[in-house]
Short mmCIF file of C-alpha atoms and ligand atoms in Angstrom, two decimals:
data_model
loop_
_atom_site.label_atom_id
_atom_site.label_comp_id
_atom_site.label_asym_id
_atom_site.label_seq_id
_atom_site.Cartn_x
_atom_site.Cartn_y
_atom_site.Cartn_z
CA UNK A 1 73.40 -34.89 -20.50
CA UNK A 2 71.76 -38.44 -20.59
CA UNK A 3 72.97 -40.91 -23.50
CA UNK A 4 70.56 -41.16 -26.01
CA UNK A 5 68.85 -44.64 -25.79
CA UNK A 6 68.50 -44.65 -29.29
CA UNK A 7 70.02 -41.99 -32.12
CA UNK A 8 69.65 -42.26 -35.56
CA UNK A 9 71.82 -39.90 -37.74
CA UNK A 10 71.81 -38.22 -40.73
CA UNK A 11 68.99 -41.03 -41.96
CA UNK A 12 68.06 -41.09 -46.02
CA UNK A 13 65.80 -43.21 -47.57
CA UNK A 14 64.65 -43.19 -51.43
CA UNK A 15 62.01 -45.11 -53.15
CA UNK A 16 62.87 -44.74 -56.95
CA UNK A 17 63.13 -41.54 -57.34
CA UNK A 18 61.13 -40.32 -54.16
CA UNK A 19 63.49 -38.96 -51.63
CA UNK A 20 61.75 -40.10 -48.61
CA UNK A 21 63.98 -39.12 -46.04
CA UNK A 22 66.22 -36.37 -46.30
CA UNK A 23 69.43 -36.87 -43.38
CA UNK A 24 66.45 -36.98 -40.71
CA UNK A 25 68.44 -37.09 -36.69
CA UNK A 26 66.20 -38.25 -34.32
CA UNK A 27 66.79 -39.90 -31.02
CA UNK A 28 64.77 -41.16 -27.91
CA UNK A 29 65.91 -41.04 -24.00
CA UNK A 30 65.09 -43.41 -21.99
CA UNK A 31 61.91 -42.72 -20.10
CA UNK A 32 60.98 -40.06 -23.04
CA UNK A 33 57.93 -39.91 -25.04
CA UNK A 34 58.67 -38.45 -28.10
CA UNK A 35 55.52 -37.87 -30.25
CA UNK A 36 56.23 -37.47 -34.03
CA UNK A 37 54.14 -36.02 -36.67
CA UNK A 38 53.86 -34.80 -40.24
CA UNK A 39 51.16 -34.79 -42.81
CA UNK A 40 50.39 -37.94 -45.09
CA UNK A 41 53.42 -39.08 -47.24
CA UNK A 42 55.94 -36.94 -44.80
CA UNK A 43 58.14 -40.29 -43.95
CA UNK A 44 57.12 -41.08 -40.36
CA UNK A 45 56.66 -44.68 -40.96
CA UNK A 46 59.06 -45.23 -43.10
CA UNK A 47 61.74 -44.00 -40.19
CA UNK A 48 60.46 -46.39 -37.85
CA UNK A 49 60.38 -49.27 -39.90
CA UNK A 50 64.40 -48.32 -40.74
CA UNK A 51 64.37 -48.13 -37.18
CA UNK A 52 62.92 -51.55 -36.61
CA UNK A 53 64.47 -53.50 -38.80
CA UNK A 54 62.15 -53.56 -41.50
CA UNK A 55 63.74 -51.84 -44.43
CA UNK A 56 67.30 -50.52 -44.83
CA UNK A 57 68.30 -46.89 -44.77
CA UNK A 58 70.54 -45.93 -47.89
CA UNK A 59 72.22 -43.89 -45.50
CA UNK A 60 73.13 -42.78 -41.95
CA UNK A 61 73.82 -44.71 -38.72
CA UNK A 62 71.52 -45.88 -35.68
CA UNK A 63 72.73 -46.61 -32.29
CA UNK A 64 71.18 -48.14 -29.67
CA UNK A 65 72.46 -47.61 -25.87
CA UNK A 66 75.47 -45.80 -27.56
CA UNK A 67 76.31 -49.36 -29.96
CA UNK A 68 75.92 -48.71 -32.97
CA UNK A 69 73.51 -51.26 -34.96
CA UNK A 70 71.52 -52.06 -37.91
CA UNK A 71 68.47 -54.61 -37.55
CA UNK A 72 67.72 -56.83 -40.14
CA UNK A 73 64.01 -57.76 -38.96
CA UNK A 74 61.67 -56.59 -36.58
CA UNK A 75 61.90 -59.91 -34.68
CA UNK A 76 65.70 -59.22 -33.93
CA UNK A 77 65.00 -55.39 -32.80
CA UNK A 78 62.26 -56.99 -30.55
CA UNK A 79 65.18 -59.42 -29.18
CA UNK A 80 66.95 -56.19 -28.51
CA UNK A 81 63.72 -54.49 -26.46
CA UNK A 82 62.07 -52.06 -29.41
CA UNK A 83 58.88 -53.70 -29.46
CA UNK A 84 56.62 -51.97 -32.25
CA UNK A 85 52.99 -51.58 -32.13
CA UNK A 86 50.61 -51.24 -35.30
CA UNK A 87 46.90 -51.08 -35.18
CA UNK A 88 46.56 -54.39 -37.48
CA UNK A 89 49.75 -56.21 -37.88
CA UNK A 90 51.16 -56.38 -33.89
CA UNK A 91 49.05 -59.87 -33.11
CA UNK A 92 48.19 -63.07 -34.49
CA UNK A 93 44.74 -62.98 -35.71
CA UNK A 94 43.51 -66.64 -34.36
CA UNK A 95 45.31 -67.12 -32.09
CA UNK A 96 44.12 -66.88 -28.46
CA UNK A 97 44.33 -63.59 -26.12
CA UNK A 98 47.26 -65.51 -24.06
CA UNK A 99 48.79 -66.91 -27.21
CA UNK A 100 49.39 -63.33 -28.61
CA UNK A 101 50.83 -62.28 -24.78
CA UNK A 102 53.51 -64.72 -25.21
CA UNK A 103 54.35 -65.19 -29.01
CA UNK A 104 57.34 -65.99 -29.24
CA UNK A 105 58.45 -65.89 -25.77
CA UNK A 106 56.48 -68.75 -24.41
CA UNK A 107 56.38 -70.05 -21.09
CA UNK A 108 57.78 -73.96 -20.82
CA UNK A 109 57.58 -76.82 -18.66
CA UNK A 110 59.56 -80.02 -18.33
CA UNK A 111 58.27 -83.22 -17.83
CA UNK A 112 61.29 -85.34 -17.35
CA UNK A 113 63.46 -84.77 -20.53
CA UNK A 114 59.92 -83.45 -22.43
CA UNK A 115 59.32 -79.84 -23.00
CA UNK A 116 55.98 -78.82 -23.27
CA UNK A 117 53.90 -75.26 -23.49
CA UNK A 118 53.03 -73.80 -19.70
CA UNK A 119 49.22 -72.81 -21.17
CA UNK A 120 48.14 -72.69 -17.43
CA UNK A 121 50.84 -70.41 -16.50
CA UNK A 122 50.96 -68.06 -19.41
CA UNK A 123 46.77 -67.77 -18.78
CA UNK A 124 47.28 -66.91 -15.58
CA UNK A 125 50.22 -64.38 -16.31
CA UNK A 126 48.00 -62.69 -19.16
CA UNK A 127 44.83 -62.63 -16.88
CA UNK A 128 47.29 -61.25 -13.77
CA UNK A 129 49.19 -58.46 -15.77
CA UNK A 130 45.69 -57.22 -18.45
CA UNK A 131 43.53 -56.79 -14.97
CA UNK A 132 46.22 -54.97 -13.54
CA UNK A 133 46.43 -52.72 -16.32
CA UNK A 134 42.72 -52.41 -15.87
CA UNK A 135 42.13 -53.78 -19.02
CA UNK A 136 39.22 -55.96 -19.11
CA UNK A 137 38.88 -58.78 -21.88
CA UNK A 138 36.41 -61.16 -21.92
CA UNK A 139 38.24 -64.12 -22.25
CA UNK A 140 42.06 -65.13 -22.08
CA UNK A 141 41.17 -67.86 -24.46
CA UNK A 142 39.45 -65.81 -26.77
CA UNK A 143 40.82 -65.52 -30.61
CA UNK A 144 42.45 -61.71 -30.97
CA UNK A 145 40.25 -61.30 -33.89
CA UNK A 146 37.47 -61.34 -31.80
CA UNK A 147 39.31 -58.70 -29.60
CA UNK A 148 38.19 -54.31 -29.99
CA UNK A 149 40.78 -52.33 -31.73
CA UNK A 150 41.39 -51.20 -27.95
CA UNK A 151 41.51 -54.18 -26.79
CA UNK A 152 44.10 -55.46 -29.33
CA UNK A 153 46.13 -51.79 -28.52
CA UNK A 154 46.12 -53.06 -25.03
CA UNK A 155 47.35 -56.48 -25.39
CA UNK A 156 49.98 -55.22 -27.60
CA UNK A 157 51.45 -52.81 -24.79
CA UNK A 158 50.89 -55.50 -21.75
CA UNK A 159 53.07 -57.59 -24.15
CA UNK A 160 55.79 -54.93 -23.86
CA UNK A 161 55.52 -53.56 -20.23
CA UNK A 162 55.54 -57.74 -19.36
CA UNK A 163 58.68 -58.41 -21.32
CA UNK A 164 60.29 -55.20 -19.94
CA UNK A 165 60.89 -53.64 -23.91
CA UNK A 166 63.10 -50.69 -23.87
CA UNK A 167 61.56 -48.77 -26.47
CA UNK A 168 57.78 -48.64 -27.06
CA UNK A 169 56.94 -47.47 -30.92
CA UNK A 170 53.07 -47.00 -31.44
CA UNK A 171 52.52 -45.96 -35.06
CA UNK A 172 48.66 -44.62 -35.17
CA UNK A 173 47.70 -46.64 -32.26
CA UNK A 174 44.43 -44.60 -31.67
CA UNK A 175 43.21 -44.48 -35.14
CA UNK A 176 39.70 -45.72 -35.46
CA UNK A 177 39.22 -46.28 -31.37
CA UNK A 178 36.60 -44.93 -29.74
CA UNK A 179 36.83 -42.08 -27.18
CA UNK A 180 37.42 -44.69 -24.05
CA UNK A 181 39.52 -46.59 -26.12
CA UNK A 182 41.22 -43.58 -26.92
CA UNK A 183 42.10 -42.78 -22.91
CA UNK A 184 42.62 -45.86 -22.04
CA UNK A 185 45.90 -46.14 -24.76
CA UNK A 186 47.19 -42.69 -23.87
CA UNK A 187 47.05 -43.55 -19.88
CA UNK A 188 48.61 -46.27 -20.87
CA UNK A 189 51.26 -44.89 -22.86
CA UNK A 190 51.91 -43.06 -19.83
CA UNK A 191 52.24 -46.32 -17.70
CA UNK A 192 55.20 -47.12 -19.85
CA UNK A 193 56.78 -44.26 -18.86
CA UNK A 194 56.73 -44.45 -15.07
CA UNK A 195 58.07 -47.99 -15.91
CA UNK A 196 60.85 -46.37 -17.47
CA UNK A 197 59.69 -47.71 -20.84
CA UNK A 198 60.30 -44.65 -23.30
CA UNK A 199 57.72 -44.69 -26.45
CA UNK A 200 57.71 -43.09 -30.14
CA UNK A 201 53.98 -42.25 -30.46
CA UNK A 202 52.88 -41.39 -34.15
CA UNK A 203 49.63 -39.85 -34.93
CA UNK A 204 47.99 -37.79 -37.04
CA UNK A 205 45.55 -36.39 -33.90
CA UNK A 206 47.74 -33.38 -32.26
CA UNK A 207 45.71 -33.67 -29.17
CA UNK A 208 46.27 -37.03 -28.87
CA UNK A 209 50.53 -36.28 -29.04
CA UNK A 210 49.92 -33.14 -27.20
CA UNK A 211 48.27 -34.85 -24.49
CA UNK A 212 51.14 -37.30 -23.69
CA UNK A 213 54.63 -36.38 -25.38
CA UNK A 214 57.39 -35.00 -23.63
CA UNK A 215 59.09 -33.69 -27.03
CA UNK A 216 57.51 -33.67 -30.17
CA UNK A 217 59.45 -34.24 -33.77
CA UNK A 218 57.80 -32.88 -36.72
CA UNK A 219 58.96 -34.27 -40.14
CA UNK A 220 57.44 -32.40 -43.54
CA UNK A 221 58.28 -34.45 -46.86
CA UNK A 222 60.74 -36.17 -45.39
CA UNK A 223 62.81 -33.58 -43.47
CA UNK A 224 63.06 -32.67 -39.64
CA UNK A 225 61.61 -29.22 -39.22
CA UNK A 226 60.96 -29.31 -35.75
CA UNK A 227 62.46 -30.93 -32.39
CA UNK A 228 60.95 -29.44 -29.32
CA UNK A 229 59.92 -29.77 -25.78
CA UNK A 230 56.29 -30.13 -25.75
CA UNK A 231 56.27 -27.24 -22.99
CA UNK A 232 57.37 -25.32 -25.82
CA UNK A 233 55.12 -25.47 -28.51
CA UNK A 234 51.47 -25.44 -29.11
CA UNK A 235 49.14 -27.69 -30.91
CA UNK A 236 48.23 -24.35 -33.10
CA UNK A 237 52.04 -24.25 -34.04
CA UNK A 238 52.57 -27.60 -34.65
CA UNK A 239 49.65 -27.45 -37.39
CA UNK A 240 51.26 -24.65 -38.72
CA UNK A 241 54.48 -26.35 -39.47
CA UNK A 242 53.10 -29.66 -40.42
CA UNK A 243 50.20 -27.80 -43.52
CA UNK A 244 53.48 -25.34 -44.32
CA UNK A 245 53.89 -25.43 -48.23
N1 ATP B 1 57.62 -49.38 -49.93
C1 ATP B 1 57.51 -48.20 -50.56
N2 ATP B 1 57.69 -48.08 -51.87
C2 ATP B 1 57.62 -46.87 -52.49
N3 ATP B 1 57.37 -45.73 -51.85
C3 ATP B 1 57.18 -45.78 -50.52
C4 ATP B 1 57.24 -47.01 -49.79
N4 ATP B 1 57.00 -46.74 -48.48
C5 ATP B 1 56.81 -45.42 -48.41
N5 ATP B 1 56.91 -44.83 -49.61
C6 ATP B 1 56.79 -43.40 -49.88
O1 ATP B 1 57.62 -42.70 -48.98
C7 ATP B 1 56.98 -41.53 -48.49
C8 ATP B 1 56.87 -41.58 -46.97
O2 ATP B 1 55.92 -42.58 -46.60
P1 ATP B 1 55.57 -42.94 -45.10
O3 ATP B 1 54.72 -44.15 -45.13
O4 ATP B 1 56.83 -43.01 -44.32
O5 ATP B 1 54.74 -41.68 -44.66
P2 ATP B 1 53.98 -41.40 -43.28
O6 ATP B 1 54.54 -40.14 -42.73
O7 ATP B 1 54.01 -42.59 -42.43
O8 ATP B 1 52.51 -41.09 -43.80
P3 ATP B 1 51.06 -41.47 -43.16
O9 ATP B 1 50.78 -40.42 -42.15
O10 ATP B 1 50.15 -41.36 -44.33
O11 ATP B 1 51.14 -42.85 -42.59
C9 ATP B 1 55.66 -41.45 -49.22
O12 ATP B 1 55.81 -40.64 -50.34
C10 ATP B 1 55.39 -42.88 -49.64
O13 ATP B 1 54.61 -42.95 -50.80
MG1 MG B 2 52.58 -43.91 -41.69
#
């Protein structure tokens, strides 16, 4: 059996008195996209952003290549190679195309005992590794507000195939794209993968999941009721076990 490149055990969360997560295990091999679903409210986020770094679990552990760990911010699971992806909040709104590319992780220069910002480099890296994803944006200089909500979805993923991320986590990256859009992320998606770069792909649109997941993790109010191999299941039975009462 491959290790796990990440496992998170026996994971509870409460807000107040709402139980959010109920001792949920879930892991991710490397390579693996793992598609997880549930209805409104059923904790998806909220296990991701435990996951990342964003909020604390009350209880349960998380290991990453077999150590165990606990972020403390999303920067420092980035650091670590789990680069999340959100429709709105994964780039800097006025900031340029090649700006968002490198945030963070910019590209220096010394002159003499001066460090300066490589812009011409890091344009020329963003332009090289968007058109080879056969992404086409107008402009490398362009503000990302300016950018499609595929466009941005794009970026977002270059960003993580360019600075070789271990672990991909899309939370409702094809919400409100249009159908190209739409393909574009999924064929995408599947880039990561024959990079090696496993992904946690959340949505609410079973094709979508279907389409690309390798195993699929169902969570209703907060507790795992399924864990199988996509071969395995159906979209008909997923909806099933997602609208149970
Ligand atoms: N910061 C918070 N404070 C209080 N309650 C919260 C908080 N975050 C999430 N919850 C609650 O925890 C439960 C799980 O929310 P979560 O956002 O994880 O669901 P989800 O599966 O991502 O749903 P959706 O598909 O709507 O995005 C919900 O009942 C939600 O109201
Ligand atoms: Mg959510």
């Amino acid at each position: 059996m491959v290790s796990a490149l990440v496992e998170m055990k026996n994971i509870h969360k409460w807000f107040g008195s709402v139980h959010a997560l109920k001792g949920v295990d879930f892991y991710v091999n490397p390579s693996e996209i793992v598609g997880l679903v549930g209805d409104n409210g059923a904790g998806k986020s909220t296990l991701i952003k435990i996951l990342t770094g964003v909020i604390p679990a009350d209880k349960g552990e998380i290991y990453f290549n077999g150590k165990k760990i606990s972020f403390s911010s999303p920067r420092e699971a980035r650091d670590n190679g789990i680069e999340t992806i959100y429709q709105e909040q994964a780039l800097a709104d006025d900031l340029s195309v090649t700006r968002n590319m490198f945030l963070g992780k910019e590209i220096q220069k010394s002159i003499g005992p001066i460090k300066l910002l490589d812009h011409k480099k890091m344009k020329k890296e963003s332009e090289r590794i968007l058109s080879e994803l056969g992404l086409k944006i107008p402009s490398m200089d362009q503000e990302v507000r300016f950018c499609s909500g595929g466009e941005r979805e794009g970026i977002a993923i270059a960003r993580a195939m360019y600075f070789k991320a271990k672990l991909v986590i899309l939370d409702e990256p094809t919400r409100a794209l249009g159908v190209a859009a739409v393909r574009r992320v999924l064929s995408l998606v599947k880039e990561l993968k024959s990079r090696g770069i496993a992904s946690v792909f959340i949505s609410h649109n079973l094709h979508h999941v279907y389409s690309i997941a390798d195993r699929i993790v169902v969570l209703v109010r907060g507790e795992k009721v399924e864990d199988i191999p996509k071969k395995e299941t159906s979209i008909r039975e997923l909806t099933k076990l997602i609208i149970r009462r």
